[in-house]
Amino acid sequence: MPSLAALTVAALVAGCGGGGGTGSSGADGNTLTLWTHNAGNAAEYAVVKRVVKDFNASQSRYKVKIQSFPQGSYNDSVVAAASARKLPCILDVDGPNVPNWAWGGYLAPLDLSKGKVAVSGQLPGTVGKYQDKNYAFGFYDVALTMYSRTSVLKKYHIRIPTLDRPWTKSEFMDALARLKASGKFTHPLDLGTGDPGEWWTYAYSPMLQSFGGDLIDRSTYKTAKGELNGAKAIAWGKWFRSLVTKNYTPQKSGKSPGDDFRNGKTAIQWDGSWSAEANTKKFGKDLAVLPPVDFGEGPKIGAASWQWGMSSTCSNKAGAQAYLNFSRQTKYFVDFAKATGTIPATKAAAARVKGYEPGGRFDFFLREARKLAVVRPVTPAYPYVSTVFAKAARDILAGADAKGALDRAVSQIDRNLSTSNYSTGS
């Protein structure tokens, strides 16, 4: 699964104070350092190395050298380097955290006009913006979806939803009730609640948004009041808890929800596009890839995965820009998507990735990303907001009163917003 968490949020917030400033340049003359979180991801790391090798061979003015980190230690390394003013010139960042890194002085705005791929042609979630400036871009995105089996749905007389006609809340709950009553599954639904990271916000805040709530008031980015604890948000919280009380989903999923689905223990899996290959390999044409439920305000999914940017302390910004623009070739968008099993960020790249071409078996995810994706709040406060929301969601699922848990979350978020001197979102 491509990382959605990637960052230890508390450390990131503690490391940001609104002034990354100057210091070590991230460049030694015309040799520029690039940092990536991909040390433990051989396939994606191989593409990073290929791009760097090609760039170095394409010209003689600049040379990029790579330093890779395991994902688990990457954030700590970035925070420590920022504090010491020793950031590299080029680095990757999890998309939702771009505003925080830009506000904190980690990133510099990018001029991507010289790349062969236009930013305007990318999926919206693959461009990291803050205050109307581009700070990062990604080669791919991911999409949330539900997986089931056509044979199972037909057996229990459950309508197979489509992107144009998703399940309503009542249809979804009726489907879960039928699957539960069959006695054939340990749980009719698995939400992947065993994941401890950013998954909680990425996976469950779109459900909140479909109910009509949100993580923050996006008109001002100054409060979460009314959005995260209004009537619609409370309705989401009560519904979320009901999935456990009705034994429709486990309070904490097992180590491998995907395996449970493929082994027949679960009838419906809430997961991401990254599981499509494994699920297709297991079920073939019987696999049913389903859109998210429309809980009243339309179906929603999250957006944004890993992206690339330039540090504000880089003394050779011309070289960093040259590398980043060089990397913006369709062939690299294709290579990254193939290596990660993700959604290519452009139509041109999608046409060259098997399954993502128009009418291909995974074209559904591309259409989802264009039609249903909602970027996580574009605010430097996002890492903190995410942490607080995830805690509230866990508490609710464990039995806490929905209104009380969400009121506490709003109080914490608003206190952070009022004391941290954040700029507003773009």
Short mmCIF file of C-alpha atoms in Angstrom, two decimals:
data_model
loop_
_atom_site.label_atom_id
_atom_site.label_comp_id
_atom_site.label_asym_id
_atom_site.label_seq_id
_atom_site.Cartn_x
_atom_site.Cartn_y
_atom_site.Cartn_z
CA MET A 1 0.00 0.00 0.00
CA PRO A 2 1.40 3.46 -0.81
CA SER A 3 1.94 5.49 2.29
CA LEU A 4 -0.82 7.77 3.37
CA ALA A 5 0.52 8.38 6.84
CA ALA A 6 4.22 8.63 6.40
CA LEU A 7 4.69 11.28 9.03
CA THR A 8 4.78 11.30 12.79
CA VAL A 9 2.42 14.22 13.06
CA ALA A 10 3.22 15.39 16.57
CA ALA A 11 6.91 15.60 15.73
CA LEU A 12 6.17 17.51 12.55
CA VAL A 13 4.02 20.09 14.31
CA ALA A 14 6.59 20.46 17.06
CA GLY A 15 9.25 21.01 14.42
CA CYS A 16 7.36 23.78 12.61
CA GLY A 17 7.39 27.30 13.85
CA GLY A 18 6.84 29.31 10.73
CA GLY A 19 10.49 29.99 9.93
CA GLY A 20 12.61 27.33 8.22
CA GLY A 21 15.03 30.11 7.42
CA THR A 22 18.49 29.70 5.96
CA GLY A 23 21.38 27.44 6.75
CA SER A 24 22.89 24.38 5.11
CA SER A 25 22.11 24.55 1.43
CA GLY A 26 21.38 20.92 0.57
CA ALA A 27 23.87 21.39 -2.25
CA ASP A 28 27.65 21.13 -2.50
CA GLY A 29 28.40 23.32 -5.47
CA ASN A 30 26.42 21.81 -8.30
CA THR A 31 25.89 18.50 -6.51
CA LEU A 32 22.40 18.37 -5.03
CA THR A 33 21.14 15.96 -2.39
CA LEU A 34 17.75 14.25 -2.77
CA TRP A 35 15.97 12.60 0.15
CA THR A 36 13.29 9.94 -0.23
CA HIS A 37 11.26 7.78 2.15
CA ASN A 38 11.53 4.80 -0.22
CA ALA A 39 14.41 2.84 1.31
CA GLY A 40 12.01 0.03 2.16
CA ASN A 41 10.10 0.14 -1.12
CA ALA A 42 12.33 -1.45 -3.73
CA ALA A 43 10.03 -0.95 -6.73
CA GLU A 44 9.42 2.77 -6.23
CA TYR A 45 13.01 3.39 -5.14
CA ALA A 46 14.20 1.82 -8.39
CA VAL A 47 12.24 4.45 -10.35
CA VAL A 48 13.69 7.27 -8.23
CA LYS A 49 17.18 5.98 -9.00
CA ARG A 50 16.34 5.71 -12.71
CA VAL A 51 15.16 9.33 -12.90
CA VAL A 52 18.26 10.54 -11.07
CA LYS A 53 20.56 8.49 -13.29
CA ASP A 54 18.86 9.79 -16.44
CA PHE A 55 19.03 13.40 -15.23
CA ASN A 56 22.71 13.15 -14.35
CA ALA A 57 23.44 11.66 -17.76
CA SER A 58 21.37 14.24 -19.63
CA GLN A 59 23.59 17.21 -18.74
CA SER A 60 26.90 18.01 -17.10
CA ARG A 61 26.06 21.07 -15.02
CA TYR A 62 24.30 19.42 -12.08
CA LYS A 63 24.58 16.12 -10.28
CA VAL A 64 21.91 14.71 -7.97
CA LYS A 65 22.80 12.18 -5.31
CA ILE A 66 20.23 10.15 -3.35
CA GLN A 67 19.89 9.50 0.35
CA SER A 68 17.06 7.09 1.19
CA PHE A 69 15.36 6.52 4.53
CA PRO A 70 12.99 3.87 5.85
CA GLN A 71 9.50 5.32 5.93
CA GLY A 72 9.25 4.99 9.69
CA SER A 73 12.24 7.25 10.33
CA TYR A 74 11.84 9.66 7.44
CA ASN A 75 9.79 12.29 9.24
CA ASP A 76 12.13 12.39 12.22
CA SER A 77 15.05 12.87 9.83
CA VAL A 78 13.31 15.76 8.06
CA VAL A 79 12.34 17.45 11.34
CA ALA A 80 15.87 17.11 12.71
CA ALA A 81 17.39 18.44 9.49
CA ALA A 82 14.98 21.37 9.41
CA SER A 83 15.80 22.26 13.02
CA ALA A 84 19.51 22.15 12.18
CA ARG A 85 18.89 23.93 8.87
CA LYS A 86 20.41 21.05 6.95
CA LEU A 87 17.59 20.01 4.67
CA PRO A 88 18.47 18.51 1.28
CA CYS A 89 17.65 20.42 -1.90
CA ILE A 90 15.06 17.90 -3.12
CA LEU A 91 12.76 15.80 -0.94
CA ASP A 92 9.48 13.94 -1.00
CA VAL A 93 6.50 14.75 1.20
CA ASP A 94 3.12 13.17 1.86
CA GLY A 95 0.63 15.36 -0.01
CA PRO A 96 -1.67 16.45 2.86
CA ASN A 97 1.34 17.80 4.75
CA VAL A 98 2.54 20.15 2.00
CA PRO A 99 0.81 23.23 3.54
CA ASN A 100 2.43 22.48 6.92
CA TRP A 101 5.88 22.12 5.39
CA ALA A 102 5.40 25.27 3.31
CA TRP A 103 4.19 27.26 6.32
CA GLY A 104 7.01 25.88 8.45
CA GLY A 105 9.62 27.10 5.99
CA TYR A 106 10.64 23.65 4.78
CA LEU A 107 9.58 24.10 1.15
CA ALA A 108 10.06 26.74 -1.53
CA PRO A 109 7.50 27.47 -4.28
CA LEU A 110 8.12 25.69 -7.58
CA ASP A 111 8.15 26.91 -11.16
CA LEU A 112 7.03 23.83 -13.08
CA SER A 113 6.42 25.59 -16.36
CA LYS A 114 9.45 24.02 -18.05
CA GLY A 115 8.41 20.41 -17.48
CA LYS A 116 7.05 18.39 -20.38
CA VAL A 117 3.85 17.65 -18.43
CA ALA A 118 1.63 20.61 -17.58
CA VAL A 119 0.46 20.88 -13.98
CA SER A 120 -3.02 21.69 -15.23
CA GLY A 121 -3.23 18.22 -16.75
CA GLN A 122 -2.63 16.40 -13.47
CA LEU A 123 -5.21 14.95 -11.10
CA PRO A 124 -6.01 17.70 -8.57
CA GLY A 125 -4.81 15.61 -5.63
CA THR A 126 -1.34 15.24 -7.14
CA VAL A 127 -0.41 18.93 -6.96
CA GLY A 128 0.60 20.30 -3.56
CA LYS A 129 -0.61 23.90 -3.22
CA TYR A 130 -0.54 26.45 -0.46
CA GLN A 131 -1.77 30.04 -0.74
CA ASP A 132 -2.14 29.71 -4.51
CA LYS A 133 1.45 28.56 -5.05
CA ASN A 134 2.71 25.14 -6.18
CA TYR A 135 5.05 23.63 -3.61
CA ALA A 136 5.07 20.00 -4.71
CA PHE A 137 3.78 17.54 -7.27
CA GLY A 138 3.24 13.80 -7.41
CA PHE A 139 3.38 11.20 -10.13
CA TYR A 140 0.38 9.22 -8.89
CA ASP A 141 -2.61 9.16 -6.60
CA VAL A 142 -4.71 6.51 -4.92
CA ALA A 143 -8.45 6.08 -4.50
CA LEU A 144 -10.71 4.59 -1.87
CA THR A 145 -13.15 1.93 -2.91
CA MET A 146 -15.15 -1.05 -1.69
CA TYR A 147 -14.37 -4.53 -2.92
CA SER A 148 -16.84 -7.38 -2.96
CA ARG A 149 -17.73 -10.30 -5.22
CA THR A 150 -20.42 -10.15 -7.85
CA SER A 151 -21.50 -13.71 -7.03
CA VAL A 152 -21.95 -12.86 -3.35
CA LEU A 153 -23.98 -9.73 -4.01
CA LYS A 154 -26.22 -11.51 -6.48
CA LYS A 155 -26.71 -14.47 -4.15
CA TYR A 156 -28.12 -12.21 -1.44
CA HIS A 157 -30.10 -10.05 -3.87
CA ILE A 158 -28.00 -6.94 -3.32
CA ARG A 159 -27.86 -4.37 -6.08
CA ILE A 160 -24.41 -3.82 -7.52
CA PRO A 161 -23.80 -0.06 -7.26
CA THR A 162 -22.11 2.02 -9.95
CA LEU A 163 -20.20 5.29 -9.97
CA ASP A 164 -23.28 7.03 -11.35
CA ARG A 165 -25.63 5.26 -8.96
CA PRO A 166 -23.88 4.37 -5.69
CA TRP A 167 -25.58 2.78 -2.72
CA THR A 168 -27.58 5.05 -0.46
CA LYS A 169 -27.12 4.74 3.29
CA SER A 170 -30.29 2.66 3.62
CA GLU A 171 -29.25 0.34 0.77
CA PHE A 172 -25.81 -0.11 2.33
CA MET A 173 -27.18 -0.93 5.76
CA ASP A 174 -29.70 -3.33 4.21
CA ALA A 175 -26.84 -5.05 2.36
CA LEU A 176 -24.85 -5.44 5.58
CA ALA A 177 -27.90 -6.82 7.38
CA ARG A 178 -28.45 -9.43 4.65
CA LEU A 179 -24.82 -10.46 4.62
CA LYS A 180 -24.75 -10.69 8.41
CA ALA A 181 -27.94 -12.76 8.49
CA SER A 182 -26.43 -15.27 6.07
CA GLY A 183 -24.01 -16.46 8.73
CA LYS A 184 -21.37 -17.01 6.04
CA PHE A 185 -18.97 -14.27 7.09
CA THR A 186 -17.09 -13.38 10.27
CA HIS A 187 -18.05 -9.80 9.47
CA PRO A 188 -19.90 -8.51 6.41
CA LEU A 189 -17.64 -5.44 6.31
CA ASP A 190 -14.02 -4.67 7.17
CA LEU A 191 -13.00 -1.02 7.42
CA GLY A 192 -9.33 -1.68 8.11
CA THR A 193 -9.47 -0.27 11.63
CA GLY A 194 -6.28 -2.02 12.70
CA ASP A 195 -4.16 0.53 10.84
CA PRO A 196 -2.72 3.00 13.39
CA GLY A 197 -1.79 5.85 11.06
CA GLU A 198 -3.17 8.45 8.68
CA TRP A 199 -5.54 5.82 7.30
CA TRP A 200 -8.09 6.85 9.94
CA THR A 201 -8.46 10.34 8.50
CA TYR A 202 -7.96 9.33 4.88
CA ALA A 203 -10.48 6.49 5.07
CA TYR A 204 -13.17 7.79 7.40
CA SER A 205 -13.31 11.57 6.97
CA PRO A 206 -14.79 11.12 3.46
CA MET A 207 -17.67 9.27 5.14
CA LEU A 208 -18.06 12.22 7.51
CA GLN A 209 -18.06 14.55 4.51
CA SER A 210 -20.67 12.44 2.75
CA PHE A 211 -22.88 12.87 5.82
CA GLY A 212 -22.40 16.65 5.44
CA GLY A 213 -19.75 17.32 8.09
CA ASP A 214 -16.05 18.05 7.70
CA LEU A 215 -12.79 18.29 9.61
CA ILE A 216 -12.72 22.09 9.56
CA ASP A 217 -14.62 25.10 8.24
CA ARG A 218 -12.94 25.47 4.85
CA SER A 219 -14.29 28.97 4.26
CA THR A 220 -11.93 30.40 6.90
CA TYR A 221 -9.73 27.53 8.14
CA LYS A 222 -10.03 29.15 11.56
CA THR A 223 -12.42 26.76 13.32
CA ALA A 224 -13.79 23.24 13.27
CA LYS A 225 -16.92 24.27 15.14
CA GLY A 226 -20.14 23.32 13.40
CA GLU A 227 -18.34 21.14 10.86
CA LEU A 228 -16.81 18.48 13.08
CA ASN A 229 -19.42 18.64 15.84
CA GLY A 230 -22.57 19.75 14.06
CA ALA A 231 -25.69 17.62 13.76
CA LYS A 232 -24.50 15.91 10.58
CA ALA A 233 -21.11 15.08 12.07
CA ILE A 234 -22.76 13.64 15.17
CA ALA A 235 -25.01 11.55 12.94
CA TRP A 236 -21.87 10.21 11.25
CA GLY A 237 -20.36 9.36 14.64
CA LYS A 238 -23.44 7.48 15.81
CA TRP A 239 -23.60 5.56 12.54
CA PHE A 240 -19.88 4.77 12.72
CA ARG A 241 -20.30 3.25 16.18
CA SER A 242 -23.41 1.30 15.08
CA LEU A 243 -21.27 -0.72 12.69
CA VAL A 244 -19.56 -2.26 15.73
CA THR A 245 -22.64 -2.61 17.95
CA LYS A 246 -24.44 -4.44 15.13
CA ASN A 247 -21.36 -6.60 14.62
CA TYR A 248 -21.10 -5.53 11.01
CA THR A 249 -17.41 -4.65 11.30
CA PRO A 250 -14.68 -5.39 13.87
CA GLN A 251 -13.75 -2.61 16.27
CA LYS A 252 -10.14 -3.41 15.41
CA SER A 253 -9.39 -5.22 12.19
CA GLY A 254 -6.93 -8.08 12.01
CA LYS A 255 -3.37 -7.78 10.74
CA SER A 256 -4.40 -8.32 7.13
CA PRO A 257 -7.93 -7.19 6.21
CA GLY A 258 -7.08 -7.89 2.57
CA ASP A 259 -6.32 -11.51 3.34
CA ASP A 260 -9.55 -11.80 5.33
CA PHE A 261 -11.48 -10.56 2.31
CA ARG A 262 -9.66 -12.86 -0.10
CA ASN A 263 -10.11 -15.80 2.28
CA GLY A 264 -13.88 -15.27 2.45
CA LYS A 265 -14.07 -14.06 6.05
CA THR A 266 -15.34 -10.66 4.91
CA ALA A 267 -17.92 -9.89 2.23
CA ILE A 268 -17.03 -6.22 1.65
CA GLN A 269 -13.63 -4.60 2.12
CA TRP A 270 -13.15 -0.82 2.43
CA ASP A 271 -9.70 -0.31 1.02
CA GLY A 272 -7.73 1.47 -1.66
CA SER A 273 -6.86 1.08 -5.30
CA TRP A 274 -3.50 -0.41 -4.27
CA SER A 275 -5.28 -3.69 -3.44
CA ALA A 276 -6.85 -4.07 -6.87
CA GLU A 277 -4.11 -6.29 -8.30
CA ALA A 278 -4.15 -8.78 -5.42
CA ASN A 279 -7.94 -8.91 -5.34
CA THR A 280 -8.17 -9.35 -9.09
CA LYS A 281 -5.60 -12.11 -8.99
CA LYS A 282 -7.72 -13.93 -6.40
CA PHE A 283 -11.23 -13.41 -7.82
CA GLY A 284 -10.74 -12.50 -11.47
CA LYS A 285 -13.95 -11.38 -13.14
CA ASP A 286 -15.95 -12.14 -10.00
CA LEU A 287 -14.32 -9.17 -8.23
CA ALA A 288 -16.75 -6.28 -7.81
CA VAL A 289 -15.12 -2.87 -7.45
CA LEU A 290 -17.67 -0.57 -5.87
CA PRO A 291 -17.92 3.20 -5.32
CA PRO A 292 -18.25 4.68 -1.83
CA VAL A 293 -21.68 5.04 -0.30
CA ASP A 294 -23.70 8.23 -0.69
CA PHE A 295 -24.65 9.08 2.88
CA GLY A 296 -26.64 12.13 1.80
CA GLU A 297 -24.18 14.65 0.38
CA GLY A 298 -22.74 12.51 -2.40
CA PRO A 299 -20.03 9.83 -2.30
CA LYS A 300 -16.57 11.08 -1.32
CA ILE A 301 -13.00 9.80 -1.30
CA GLY A 302 -9.73 11.34 -0.17
CA ALA A 303 -6.94 12.60 -2.40
CA ALA A 304 -3.16 13.08 -2.44
CA SER A 305 -0.25 10.74 -1.91
CA TRP A 306 3.53 11.25 -2.03
CA GLN A 307 4.87 14.30 -3.85
CA TRP A 308 8.20 15.99 -4.61
CA GLY A 309 9.35 19.45 -3.61
CA MET A 310 12.36 21.71 -3.12
CA SER A 311 13.62 22.91 0.25
CA SER A 312 13.60 26.60 1.06
CA THR A 313 17.23 26.38 2.24
CA CYS A 314 18.54 24.95 -1.03
CA SER A 315 21.34 27.22 -2.31
CA ASN A 316 21.10 25.78 -5.81
CA LYS A 317 17.44 26.23 -6.56
CA ALA A 318 18.15 26.42 -10.29
CA GLY A 319 19.59 22.91 -10.16
CA ALA A 320 16.74 21.59 -8.04
CA GLN A 321 14.18 23.12 -10.39
CA ALA A 322 16.04 21.66 -13.36
CA TYR A 323 15.86 18.18 -11.84
CA LEU A 324 12.19 18.46 -10.89
CA ASN A 325 11.23 19.75 -14.34
CA PHE A 326 13.29 17.01 -15.99
CA SER A 327 11.38 14.41 -13.99
CA ARG A 328 8.09 15.73 -15.36
CA GLN A 329 8.09 13.46 -18.40
CA THR A 330 5.20 11.15 -19.18
CA LYS A 331 7.48 8.11 -19.14
CA TYR A 332 8.30 8.71 -15.47
CA PHE A 333 4.64 9.20 -14.56
CA VAL A 334 4.13 5.81 -16.21
CA ASP A 335 7.07 4.19 -14.41
CA PHE A 336 6.01 5.41 -10.96
CA ALA A 337 2.40 4.28 -11.46
CA LYS A 338 3.49 0.83 -12.61
CA ALA A 339 5.97 0.44 -9.75
CA THR A 340 3.48 1.43 -7.07
CA GLY A 341 0.27 0.00 -8.49
CA THR A 342 -1.31 3.43 -8.24
CA ILE A 343 -3.36 5.80 -10.41
CA PRO A 344 -1.27 7.65 -13.01
CA ALA A 345 -1.51 11.39 -12.43
CA THR A 346 -2.22 12.28 -16.08
CA LYS A 347 -4.39 10.95 -18.88
CA ALA A 348 -1.36 10.50 -21.13
CA ALA A 349 0.33 8.31 -18.53
CA ALA A 350 -2.87 6.39 -17.81
CA ALA A 351 -3.15 5.47 -21.48
CA ARG A 352 0.23 3.72 -21.17
CA VAL A 353 -0.43 1.80 -17.94
CA LYS A 354 -2.22 -1.49 -18.48
CA GLY A 355 -5.65 -1.42 -16.91
CA TYR A 356 -5.84 2.37 -16.64
CA GLU A 357 -6.43 3.04 -20.31
CA PRO A 358 -9.98 4.22 -21.16
CA GLY A 359 -12.25 1.23 -20.57
CA GLY A 360 -9.50 -0.67 -18.74
CA ARG A 361 -10.26 -2.74 -15.66
CA PHE A 362 -8.78 -0.06 -13.34
CA ASP A 363 -10.07 2.98 -15.22
CA PHE A 364 -12.77 3.07 -12.52
CA PHE A 365 -10.19 4.42 -10.04
CA LEU A 366 -9.13 7.20 -12.37
CA ARG A 367 -12.75 8.24 -12.84
CA GLU A 368 -13.28 8.08 -9.07
CA ALA A 369 -10.27 10.31 -8.46
CA ARG A 370 -11.54 12.90 -10.93
CA LYS A 371 -15.17 12.83 -9.82
CA LEU A 372 -15.24 12.10 -6.08
CA ALA A 373 -11.91 13.14 -4.56
CA VAL A 374 -11.82 15.75 -1.79
CA VAL A 375 -8.39 16.98 -0.76
CA ARG A 376 -7.72 16.96 2.93
CA PRO A 377 -7.91 20.49 4.45
CA VAL A 378 -5.33 22.79 2.85
CA THR A 379 -3.98 24.25 6.07
CA PRO A 380 -0.73 24.04 8.04
CA ALA A 381 -2.87 22.73 10.88
CA TYR A 382 -3.72 19.57 8.98
CA PRO A 383 -1.30 17.20 10.77
CA TYR A 384 -2.76 18.25 14.11
CA VAL A 385 -6.33 18.13 12.83
CA SER A 386 -5.73 14.64 11.52
CA THR A 387 -4.31 13.39 14.80
CA VAL A 388 -7.24 14.79 16.80
CA PHE A 389 -9.85 13.46 14.39
CA ALA A 390 -8.29 9.99 14.39
CA LYS A 391 -8.35 9.93 18.20
CA ALA A 392 -12.01 10.98 18.26
CA ALA A 393 -12.93 8.35 15.66
CA ARG A 394 -11.17 5.62 17.64
CA ASP A 395 -12.93 6.72 20.82
CA ILE A 396 -16.32 6.68 19.09
CA LEU A 397 -15.73 3.25 17.65
CA ALA A 398 -14.76 2.05 21.13
CA GLY A 399 -18.04 3.32 22.59
CA ALA A 400 -17.50 6.99 23.49
CA ASP A 401 -20.46 9.34 23.11
CA ALA A 402 -20.23 10.77 19.60
CA LYS A 403 -21.20 14.33 20.55
CA GLY A 404 -18.82 14.42 23.49
CA ALA A 405 -15.91 13.03 21.51
CA LEU A 406 -16.44 15.44 18.62
CA ASP A 407 -16.94 18.43 20.94
CA ARG A 408 -13.60 17.62 22.58
CA ALA A 409 -11.96 17.31 19.17
CA VAL A 410 -13.30 20.71 18.10
CA SER A 411 -12.09 22.30 21.32
CA GLN A 412 -8.58 20.91 20.81
CA ILE A 413 -8.41 21.88 17.14
CA ASP A 414 -9.72 25.39 17.73
CA ARG A 415 -7.25 25.93 20.57
CA ASN A 416 -4.44 24.88 18.25
CA LEU A 417 -5.71 27.13 15.47
CA SER A 418 -5.94 30.14 17.77
CA THR A 419 -2.48 29.75 19.32
CA SER A 420 -0.34 28.64 16.38
CA ASN A 421 -0.60 31.73 14.17
CA TYR A 422 -1.35 29.68 11.07
CA SER A 423 -1.93 31.33 7.76
CA THR A 424 -5.24 30.53 6.13
CA GLY A 425 -5.61 27.83 3.51
CA SER A 426 -5.27 28.58 -0.17
#
